[in-house]
PDB file of C-alpha atoms in Angstrom:
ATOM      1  CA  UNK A 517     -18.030 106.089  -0.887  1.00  0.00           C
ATOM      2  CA  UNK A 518     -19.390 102.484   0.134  1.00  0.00           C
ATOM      3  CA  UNK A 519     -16.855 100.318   1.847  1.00  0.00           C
ATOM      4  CA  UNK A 520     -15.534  96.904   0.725  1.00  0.00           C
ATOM      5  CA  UNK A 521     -15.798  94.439   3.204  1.00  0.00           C
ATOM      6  CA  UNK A 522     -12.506  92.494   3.390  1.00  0.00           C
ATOM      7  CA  UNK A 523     -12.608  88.880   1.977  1.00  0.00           C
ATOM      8  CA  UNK A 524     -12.860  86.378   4.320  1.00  0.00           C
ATOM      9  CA  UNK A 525      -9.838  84.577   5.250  1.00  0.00           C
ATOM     10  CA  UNK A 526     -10.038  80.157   3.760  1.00  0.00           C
ATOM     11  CA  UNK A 527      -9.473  77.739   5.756  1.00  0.00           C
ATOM     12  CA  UNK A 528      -5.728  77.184   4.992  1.00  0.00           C
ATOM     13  CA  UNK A 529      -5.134  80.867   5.414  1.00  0.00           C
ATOM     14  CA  UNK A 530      -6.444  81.201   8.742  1.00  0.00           C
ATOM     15  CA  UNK A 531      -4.109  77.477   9.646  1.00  0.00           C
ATOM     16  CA  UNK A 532      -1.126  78.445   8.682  1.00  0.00           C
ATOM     17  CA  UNK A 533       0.543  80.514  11.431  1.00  0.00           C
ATOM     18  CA  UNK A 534      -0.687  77.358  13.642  1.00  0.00           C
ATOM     19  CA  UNK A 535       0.929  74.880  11.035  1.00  0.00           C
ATOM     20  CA  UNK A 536       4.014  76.986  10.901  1.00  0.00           C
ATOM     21  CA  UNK A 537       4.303  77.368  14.615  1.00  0.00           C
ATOM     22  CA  UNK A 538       4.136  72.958  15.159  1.00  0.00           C
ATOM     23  CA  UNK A 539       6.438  72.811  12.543  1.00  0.00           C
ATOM     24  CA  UNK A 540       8.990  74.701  14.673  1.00  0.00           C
ATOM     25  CA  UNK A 541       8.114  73.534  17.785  1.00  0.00           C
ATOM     26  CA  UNK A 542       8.673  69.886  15.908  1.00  0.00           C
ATOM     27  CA  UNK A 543      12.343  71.253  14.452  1.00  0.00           C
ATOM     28  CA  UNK A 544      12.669  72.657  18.379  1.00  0.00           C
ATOM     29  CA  UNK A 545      12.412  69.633  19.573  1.00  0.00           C
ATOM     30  CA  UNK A 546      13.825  67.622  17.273  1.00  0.00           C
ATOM     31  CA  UNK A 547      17.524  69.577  18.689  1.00  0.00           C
ATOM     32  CA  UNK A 548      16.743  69.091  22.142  1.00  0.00           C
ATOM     33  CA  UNK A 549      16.157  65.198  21.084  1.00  0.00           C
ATOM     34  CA  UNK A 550      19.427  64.826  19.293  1.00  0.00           C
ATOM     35  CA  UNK A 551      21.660  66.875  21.751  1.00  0.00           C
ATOM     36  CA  UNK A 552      20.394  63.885  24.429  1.00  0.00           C
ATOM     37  CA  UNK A 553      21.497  61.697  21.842  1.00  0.00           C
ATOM     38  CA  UNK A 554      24.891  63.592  21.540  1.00  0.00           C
ATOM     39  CA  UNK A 555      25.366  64.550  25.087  1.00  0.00           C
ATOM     40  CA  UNK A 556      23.377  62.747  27.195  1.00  0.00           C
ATOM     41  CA  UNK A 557      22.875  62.785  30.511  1.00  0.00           C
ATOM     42  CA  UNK A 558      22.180  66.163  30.109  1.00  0.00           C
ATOM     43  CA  UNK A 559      20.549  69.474  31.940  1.00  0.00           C
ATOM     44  CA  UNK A 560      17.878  71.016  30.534  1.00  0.00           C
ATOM     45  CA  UNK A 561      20.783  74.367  31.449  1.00  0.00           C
ATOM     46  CA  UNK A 562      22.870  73.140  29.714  1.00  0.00           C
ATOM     47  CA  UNK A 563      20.862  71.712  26.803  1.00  0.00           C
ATOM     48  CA  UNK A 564      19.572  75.531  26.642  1.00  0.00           C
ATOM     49  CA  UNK A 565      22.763  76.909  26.297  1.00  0.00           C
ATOM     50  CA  UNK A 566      23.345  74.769  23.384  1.00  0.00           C
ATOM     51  CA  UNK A 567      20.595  75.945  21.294  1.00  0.00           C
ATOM     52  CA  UNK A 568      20.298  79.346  22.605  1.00  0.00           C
ATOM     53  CA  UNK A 569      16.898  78.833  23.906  1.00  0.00           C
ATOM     54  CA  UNK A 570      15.618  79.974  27.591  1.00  0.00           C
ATOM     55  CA  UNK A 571      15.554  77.117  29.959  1.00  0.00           C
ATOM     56  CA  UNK A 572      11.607  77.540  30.687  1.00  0.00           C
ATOM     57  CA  UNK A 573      11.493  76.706  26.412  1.00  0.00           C
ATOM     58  CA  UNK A 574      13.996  73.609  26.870  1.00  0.00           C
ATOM     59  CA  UNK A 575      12.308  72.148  30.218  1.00  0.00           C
ATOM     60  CA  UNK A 576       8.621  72.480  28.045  1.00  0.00           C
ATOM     61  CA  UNK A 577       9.747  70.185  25.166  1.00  0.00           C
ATOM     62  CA  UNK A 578      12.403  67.646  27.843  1.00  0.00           C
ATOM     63  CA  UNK A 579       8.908  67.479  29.860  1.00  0.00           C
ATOM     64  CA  UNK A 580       7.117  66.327  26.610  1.00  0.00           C
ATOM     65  CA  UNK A 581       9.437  63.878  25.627  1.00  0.00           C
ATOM     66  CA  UNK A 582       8.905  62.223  29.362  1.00  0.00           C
ATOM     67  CA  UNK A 583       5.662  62.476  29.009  1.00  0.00           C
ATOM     68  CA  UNK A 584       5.732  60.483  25.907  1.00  0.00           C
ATOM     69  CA  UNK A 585       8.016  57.908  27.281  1.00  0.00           C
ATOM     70  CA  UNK A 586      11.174  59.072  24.803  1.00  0.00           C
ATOM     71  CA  UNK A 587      12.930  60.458  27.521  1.00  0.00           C
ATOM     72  CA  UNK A 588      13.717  59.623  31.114  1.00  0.00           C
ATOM     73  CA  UNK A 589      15.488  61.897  33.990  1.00  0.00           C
ATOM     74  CA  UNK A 590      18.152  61.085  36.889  1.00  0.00           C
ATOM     75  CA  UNK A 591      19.618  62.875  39.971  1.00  0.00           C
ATOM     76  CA  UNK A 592      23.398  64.075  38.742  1.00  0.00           C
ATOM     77  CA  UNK A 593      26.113  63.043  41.197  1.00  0.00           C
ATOM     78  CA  UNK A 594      26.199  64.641  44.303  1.00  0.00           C
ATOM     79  CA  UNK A 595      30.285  65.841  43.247  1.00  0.00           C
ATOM     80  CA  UNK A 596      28.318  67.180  40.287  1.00  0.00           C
ATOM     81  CA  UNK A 597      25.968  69.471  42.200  1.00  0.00           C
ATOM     82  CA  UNK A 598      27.473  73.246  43.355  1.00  0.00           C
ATOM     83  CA  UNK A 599      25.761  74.483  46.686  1.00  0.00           C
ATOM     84  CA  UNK A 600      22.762  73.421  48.306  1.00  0.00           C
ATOM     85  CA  UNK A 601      19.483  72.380  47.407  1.00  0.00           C
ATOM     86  CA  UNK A 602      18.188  69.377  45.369  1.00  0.00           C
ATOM     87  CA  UNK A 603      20.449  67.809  43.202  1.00  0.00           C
ATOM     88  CA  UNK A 604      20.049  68.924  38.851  1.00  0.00           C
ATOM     89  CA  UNK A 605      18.024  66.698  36.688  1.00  0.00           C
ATOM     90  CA  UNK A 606      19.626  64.804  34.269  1.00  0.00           C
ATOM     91  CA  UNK A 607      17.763  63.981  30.777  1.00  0.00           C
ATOM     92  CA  UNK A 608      18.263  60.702  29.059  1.00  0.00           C
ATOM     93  CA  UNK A 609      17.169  59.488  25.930  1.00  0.00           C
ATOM     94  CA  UNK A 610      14.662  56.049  26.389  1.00  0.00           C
ATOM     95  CA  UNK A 611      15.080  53.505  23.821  1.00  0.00           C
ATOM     96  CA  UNK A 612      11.466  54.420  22.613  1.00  0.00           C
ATOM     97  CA  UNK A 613      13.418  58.121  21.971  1.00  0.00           C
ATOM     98  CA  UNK A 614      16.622  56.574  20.277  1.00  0.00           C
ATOM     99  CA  UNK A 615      13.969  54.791  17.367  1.00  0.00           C
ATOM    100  CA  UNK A 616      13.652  59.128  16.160  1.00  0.00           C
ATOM    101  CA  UNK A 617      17.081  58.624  14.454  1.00  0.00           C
ATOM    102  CA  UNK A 618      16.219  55.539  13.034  1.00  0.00           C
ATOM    103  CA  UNK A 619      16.765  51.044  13.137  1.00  0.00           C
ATOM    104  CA  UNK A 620      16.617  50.597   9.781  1.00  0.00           C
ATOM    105  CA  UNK A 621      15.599  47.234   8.584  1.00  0.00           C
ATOM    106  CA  UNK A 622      15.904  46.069  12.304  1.00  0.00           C
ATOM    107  CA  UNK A 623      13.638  43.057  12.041  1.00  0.00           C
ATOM    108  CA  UNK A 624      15.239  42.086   8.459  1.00  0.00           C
ATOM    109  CA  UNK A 625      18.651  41.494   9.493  1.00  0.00           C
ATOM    110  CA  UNK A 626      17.720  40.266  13.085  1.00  0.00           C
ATOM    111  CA  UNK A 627      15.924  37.173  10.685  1.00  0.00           C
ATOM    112  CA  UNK A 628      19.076  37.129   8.650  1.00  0.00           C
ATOM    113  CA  UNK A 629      21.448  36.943  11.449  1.00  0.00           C
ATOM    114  CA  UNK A 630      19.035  34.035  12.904  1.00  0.00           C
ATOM    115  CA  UNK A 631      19.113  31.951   9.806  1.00  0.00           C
ATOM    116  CA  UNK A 632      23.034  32.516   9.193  1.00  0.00           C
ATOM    117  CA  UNK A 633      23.454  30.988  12.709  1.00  0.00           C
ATOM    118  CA  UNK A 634      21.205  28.148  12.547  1.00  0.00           C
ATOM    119  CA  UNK A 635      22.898  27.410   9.155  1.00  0.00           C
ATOM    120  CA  UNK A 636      26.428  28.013   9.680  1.00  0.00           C
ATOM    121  CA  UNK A 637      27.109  28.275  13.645  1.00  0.00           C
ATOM    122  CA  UNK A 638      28.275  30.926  16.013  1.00  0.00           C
ATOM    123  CA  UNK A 639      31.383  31.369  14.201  1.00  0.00           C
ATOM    124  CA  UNK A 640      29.460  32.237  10.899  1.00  0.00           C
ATOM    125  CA  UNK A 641      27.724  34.887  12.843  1.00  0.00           C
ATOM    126  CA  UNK A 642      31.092  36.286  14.311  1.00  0.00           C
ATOM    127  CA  UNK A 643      32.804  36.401  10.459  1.00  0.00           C
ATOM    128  CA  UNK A 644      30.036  38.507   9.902  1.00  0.00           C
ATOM    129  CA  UNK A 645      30.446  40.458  12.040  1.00  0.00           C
ATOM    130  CA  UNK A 646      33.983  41.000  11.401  1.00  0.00           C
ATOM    131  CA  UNK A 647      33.707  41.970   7.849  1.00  0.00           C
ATOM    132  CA  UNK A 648      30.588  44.311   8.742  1.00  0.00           C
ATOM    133  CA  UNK A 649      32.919  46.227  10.775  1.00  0.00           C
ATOM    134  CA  UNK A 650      36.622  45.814   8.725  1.00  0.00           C
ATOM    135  CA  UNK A 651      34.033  47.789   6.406  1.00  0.00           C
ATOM    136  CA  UNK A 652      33.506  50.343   8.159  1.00  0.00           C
ATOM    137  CA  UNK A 653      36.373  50.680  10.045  1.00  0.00           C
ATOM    138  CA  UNK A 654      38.974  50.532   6.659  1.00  0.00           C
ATOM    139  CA  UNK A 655      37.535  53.991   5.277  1.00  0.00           C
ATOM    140  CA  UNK A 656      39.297  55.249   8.286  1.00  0.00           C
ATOM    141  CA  UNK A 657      42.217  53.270   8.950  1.00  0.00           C
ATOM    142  CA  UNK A 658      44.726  55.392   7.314  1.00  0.00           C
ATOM    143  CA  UNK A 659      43.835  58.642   8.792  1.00  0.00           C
ATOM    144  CA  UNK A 660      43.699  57.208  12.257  1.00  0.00           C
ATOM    145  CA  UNK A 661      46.848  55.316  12.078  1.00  0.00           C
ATOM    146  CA  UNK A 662      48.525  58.593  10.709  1.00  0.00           C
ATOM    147  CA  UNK A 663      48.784  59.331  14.651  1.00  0.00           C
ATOM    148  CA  UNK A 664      51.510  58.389  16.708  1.00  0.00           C
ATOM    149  CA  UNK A 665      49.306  58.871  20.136  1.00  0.00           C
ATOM    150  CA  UNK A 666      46.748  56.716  21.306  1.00  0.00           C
ATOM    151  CA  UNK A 667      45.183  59.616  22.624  1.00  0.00           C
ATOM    152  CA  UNK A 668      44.809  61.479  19.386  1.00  0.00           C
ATOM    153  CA  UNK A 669      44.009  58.260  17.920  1.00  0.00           C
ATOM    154  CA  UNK A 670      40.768  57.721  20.184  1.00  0.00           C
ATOM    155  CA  UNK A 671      39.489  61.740  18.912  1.00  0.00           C
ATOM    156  CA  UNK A 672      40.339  60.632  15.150  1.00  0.00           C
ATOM    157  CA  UNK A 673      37.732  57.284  15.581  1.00  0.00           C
ATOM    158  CA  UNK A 674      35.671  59.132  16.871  1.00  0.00           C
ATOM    159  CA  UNK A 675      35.154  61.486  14.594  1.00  0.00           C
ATOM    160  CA  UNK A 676      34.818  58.828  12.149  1.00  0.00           C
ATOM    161  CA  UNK A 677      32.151  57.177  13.727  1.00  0.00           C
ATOM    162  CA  UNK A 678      30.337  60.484  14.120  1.00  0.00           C
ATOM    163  CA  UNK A 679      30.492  60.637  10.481  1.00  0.00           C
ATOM    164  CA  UNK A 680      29.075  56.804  10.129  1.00  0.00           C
ATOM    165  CA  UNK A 681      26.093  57.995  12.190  1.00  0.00           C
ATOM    166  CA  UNK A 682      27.163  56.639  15.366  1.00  0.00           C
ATOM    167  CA  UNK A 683      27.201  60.433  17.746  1.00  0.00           C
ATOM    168  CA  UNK A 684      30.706  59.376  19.503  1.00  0.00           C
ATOM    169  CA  UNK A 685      33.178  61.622  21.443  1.00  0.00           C
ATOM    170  CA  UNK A 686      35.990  61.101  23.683  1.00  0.00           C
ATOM    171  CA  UNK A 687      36.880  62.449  27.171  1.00  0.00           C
ATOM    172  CA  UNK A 688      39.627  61.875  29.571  1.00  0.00           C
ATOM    173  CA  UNK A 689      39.377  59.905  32.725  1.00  0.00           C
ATOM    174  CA  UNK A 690      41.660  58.579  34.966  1.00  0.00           C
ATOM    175  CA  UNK A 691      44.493  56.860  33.303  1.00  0.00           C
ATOM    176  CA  UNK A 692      43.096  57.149  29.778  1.00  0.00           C
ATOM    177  CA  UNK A 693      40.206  58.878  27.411  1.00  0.00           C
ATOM    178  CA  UNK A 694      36.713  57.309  26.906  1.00  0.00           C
ATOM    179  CA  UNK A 695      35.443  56.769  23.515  1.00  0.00           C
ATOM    180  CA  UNK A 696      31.581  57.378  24.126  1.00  0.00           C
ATOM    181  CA  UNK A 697      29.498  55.992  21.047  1.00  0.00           C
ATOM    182  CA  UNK A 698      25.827  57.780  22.184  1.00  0.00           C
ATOM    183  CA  UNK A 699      23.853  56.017  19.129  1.00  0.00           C
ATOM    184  CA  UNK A 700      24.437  52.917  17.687  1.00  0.00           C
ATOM    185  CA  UNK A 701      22.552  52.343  14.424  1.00  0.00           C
ATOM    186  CA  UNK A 702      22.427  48.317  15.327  1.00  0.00           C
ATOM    187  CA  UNK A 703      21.645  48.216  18.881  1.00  0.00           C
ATOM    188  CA  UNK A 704      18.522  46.042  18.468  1.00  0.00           C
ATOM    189  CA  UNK A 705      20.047  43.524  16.578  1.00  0.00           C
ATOM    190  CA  UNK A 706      23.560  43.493  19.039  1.00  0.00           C
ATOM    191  CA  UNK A 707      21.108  43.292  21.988  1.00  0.00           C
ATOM    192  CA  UNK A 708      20.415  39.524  20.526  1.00  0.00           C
ATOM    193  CA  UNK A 709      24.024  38.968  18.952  1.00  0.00           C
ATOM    194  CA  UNK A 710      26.254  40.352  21.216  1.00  0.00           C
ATOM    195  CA  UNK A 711      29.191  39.407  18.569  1.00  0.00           C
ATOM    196  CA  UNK A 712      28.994  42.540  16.433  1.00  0.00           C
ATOM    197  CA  UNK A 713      29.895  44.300  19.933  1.00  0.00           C
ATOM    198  CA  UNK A 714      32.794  41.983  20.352  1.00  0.00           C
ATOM    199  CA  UNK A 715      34.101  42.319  17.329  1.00  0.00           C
ATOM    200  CA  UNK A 716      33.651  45.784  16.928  1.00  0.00           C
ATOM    201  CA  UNK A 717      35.853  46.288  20.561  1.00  0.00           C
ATOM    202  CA  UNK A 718      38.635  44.156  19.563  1.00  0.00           C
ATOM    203  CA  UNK A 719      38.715  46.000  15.926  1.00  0.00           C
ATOM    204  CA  UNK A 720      38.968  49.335  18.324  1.00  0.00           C
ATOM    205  CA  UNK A 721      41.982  47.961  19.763  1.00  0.00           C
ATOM    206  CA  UNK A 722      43.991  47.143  16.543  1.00  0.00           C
ATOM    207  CA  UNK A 723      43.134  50.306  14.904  1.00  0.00           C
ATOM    208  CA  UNK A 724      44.022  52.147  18.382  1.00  0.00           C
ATOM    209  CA  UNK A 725      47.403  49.886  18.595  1.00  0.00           C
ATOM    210  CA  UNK A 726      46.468  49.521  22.334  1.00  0.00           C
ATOM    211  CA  UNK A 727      44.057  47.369  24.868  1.00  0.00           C
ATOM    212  CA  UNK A 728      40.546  48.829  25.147  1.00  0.00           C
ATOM    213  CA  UNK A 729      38.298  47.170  27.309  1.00  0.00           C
ATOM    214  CA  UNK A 730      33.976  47.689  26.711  1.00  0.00           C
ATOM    215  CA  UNK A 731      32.866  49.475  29.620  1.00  0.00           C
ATOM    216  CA  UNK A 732      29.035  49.746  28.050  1.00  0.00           C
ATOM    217  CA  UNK A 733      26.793  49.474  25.484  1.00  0.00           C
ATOM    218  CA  UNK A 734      23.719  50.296  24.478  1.00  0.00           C
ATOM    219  CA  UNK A 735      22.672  46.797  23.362  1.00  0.00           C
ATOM    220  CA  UNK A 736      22.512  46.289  27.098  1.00  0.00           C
ATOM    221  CA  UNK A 737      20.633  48.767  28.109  1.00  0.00           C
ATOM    222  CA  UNK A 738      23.441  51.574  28.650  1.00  0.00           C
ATOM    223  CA  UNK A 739      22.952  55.580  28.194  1.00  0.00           C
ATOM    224  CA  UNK A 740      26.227  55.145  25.606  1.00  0.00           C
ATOM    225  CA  UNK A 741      28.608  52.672  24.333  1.00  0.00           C
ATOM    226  CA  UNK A 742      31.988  53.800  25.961  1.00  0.00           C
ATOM    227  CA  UNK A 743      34.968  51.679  25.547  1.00  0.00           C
ATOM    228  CA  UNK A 744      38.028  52.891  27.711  1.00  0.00           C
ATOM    229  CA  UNK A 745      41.966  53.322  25.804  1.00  0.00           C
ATOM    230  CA  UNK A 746      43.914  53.124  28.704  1.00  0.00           C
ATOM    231  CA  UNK A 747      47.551  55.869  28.709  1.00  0.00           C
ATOM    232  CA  UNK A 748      50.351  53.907  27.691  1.00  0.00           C
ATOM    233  CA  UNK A 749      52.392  52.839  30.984  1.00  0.00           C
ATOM    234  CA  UNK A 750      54.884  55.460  32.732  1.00  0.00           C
ATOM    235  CA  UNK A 751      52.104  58.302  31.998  1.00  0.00           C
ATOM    236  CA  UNK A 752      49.778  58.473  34.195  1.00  0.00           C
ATOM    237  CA  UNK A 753      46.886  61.087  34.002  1.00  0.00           C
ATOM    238  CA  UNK A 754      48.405  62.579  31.020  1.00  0.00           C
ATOM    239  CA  UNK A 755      48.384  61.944  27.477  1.00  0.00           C
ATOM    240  CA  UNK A 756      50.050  58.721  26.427  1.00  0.00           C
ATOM    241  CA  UNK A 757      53.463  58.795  24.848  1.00  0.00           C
ATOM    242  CA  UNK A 758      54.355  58.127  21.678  1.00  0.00           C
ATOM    243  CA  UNK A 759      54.269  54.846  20.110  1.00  0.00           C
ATOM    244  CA  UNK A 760      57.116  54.005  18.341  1.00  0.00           C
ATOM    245  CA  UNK A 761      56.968  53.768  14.730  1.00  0.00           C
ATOM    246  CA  UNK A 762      54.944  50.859  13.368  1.00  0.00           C
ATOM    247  CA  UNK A 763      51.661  51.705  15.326  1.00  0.00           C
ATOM    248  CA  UNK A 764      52.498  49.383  18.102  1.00  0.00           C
ATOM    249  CA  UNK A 765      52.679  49.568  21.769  1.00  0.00           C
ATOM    250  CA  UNK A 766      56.184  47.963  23.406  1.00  0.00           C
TER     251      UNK A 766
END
């Protein structure tokens, strides 16, 4: 009985296990992009753990985004660093790295901003920016000012900017938490009008009910934006004490 030779393969049959295999490398890498985003400074360890990839996998795609200038790697703190030996690498996301998750229309309002001042004056600028963030910041007033603590106050904003696209947490540190903001979807245009960061802080602190002072921001070349909400006097290291009602401090 004569034998059929087997058809030969075309060209987008014999591609597609190498198209399918940069497609998840692309989605790989993708996650360890974001998690700088989210978490940085970061270990590759740590960043592994996370995705529940090997470390070798992680350090392959960290050591591509160097390589292409979207990421950038410190020493950590000596405290940081358990037994001997050369301190862990830190990852950081570059700006160049932060453009993945997107500017939009960057160079648009940058032009608008610049025409509204030359027309109307620092202070039109700065009512702007006011209502730009009373926007934003209203669709979460009432669930944030539900909470009597500052402390719980700080985790509810920032899981309301996570939801606006802005990657924030909060962590204690000394006398109060940090609210870390690790993207900010206008940095560009706050690294040349420095209001919308002003008037975004001192929003912070009325929703809050408390001083917060701007410890960083990405606009000025910072890993994060991190703006510290200091425990309420008489509670140090802990979590702050109730406010009494009306949302204020005494």
């Amino acid at each position: 009985m004569k034998k059929t030779a087997p058809a030969p393969r075309t060209a987008t049959e014999a591609t597609a296990p190498a198209v399918a295999g940069q497609q998840a490398d692309g989605r790989t890498r993708e996650g360890v992009a974001r998690l700088l985003l989210e978490r940085g400074p970061v270990t590759a360890v740590a960043i592994a753990e996370a995705l529940g990839l090997s470390p070798t996998a992680v350090r392959r795609h960290l050591d591509a985004l160097v390589a292409d200038g979207e990421a950038y790697t410190r020493d950590a703190p000596r405290r940081e660093v358990r037994g001997r030996g050369r301190p862990a690498r830190l990852f950081l996301l570059t700006e160049a790295g932060r453009s993945r998750f997107g500017h939009a229309y960057d160079d648009l309002a940058i032009s608008a901003l610049r025409f509204l001042a030359e027309s109307g004056g620092e202070q039109a600028v700065r009512a702007f920016a006011e209502r730009r963030v009373a926007t934003l910041v209203d669709r979460h007033r009432d669930a944030v000012a539900a909470l009597a603590d500052p402390v719980d106050r700080a985790e509810a904003l920032a899981t309301a900017l996570t939801r606006e696209g802005y990657a924030a947490s909060t962590r204690s540190v000394g006398a109060g938490e940090q609210l870390c903001q690790h993207h900010c979807p206008v940095a560009h245009v706050a690294a040349e009008f420095p209001q919308l960061c002003e008037v975004e802080t001192a929003a912070f602190a009325d929703l809050l009910g408390t001083h917060v002072q701007r410890l960083a921001t990405i606009a000025r070349g910072d890993a994060a934006c991190t703006t510290h909400v200091p425990h309420l006097a008489g509670e140090p290291g802990g979590r702050a004490r109730q406010i009494p009602d009306g949302g204020k401090s005494p």
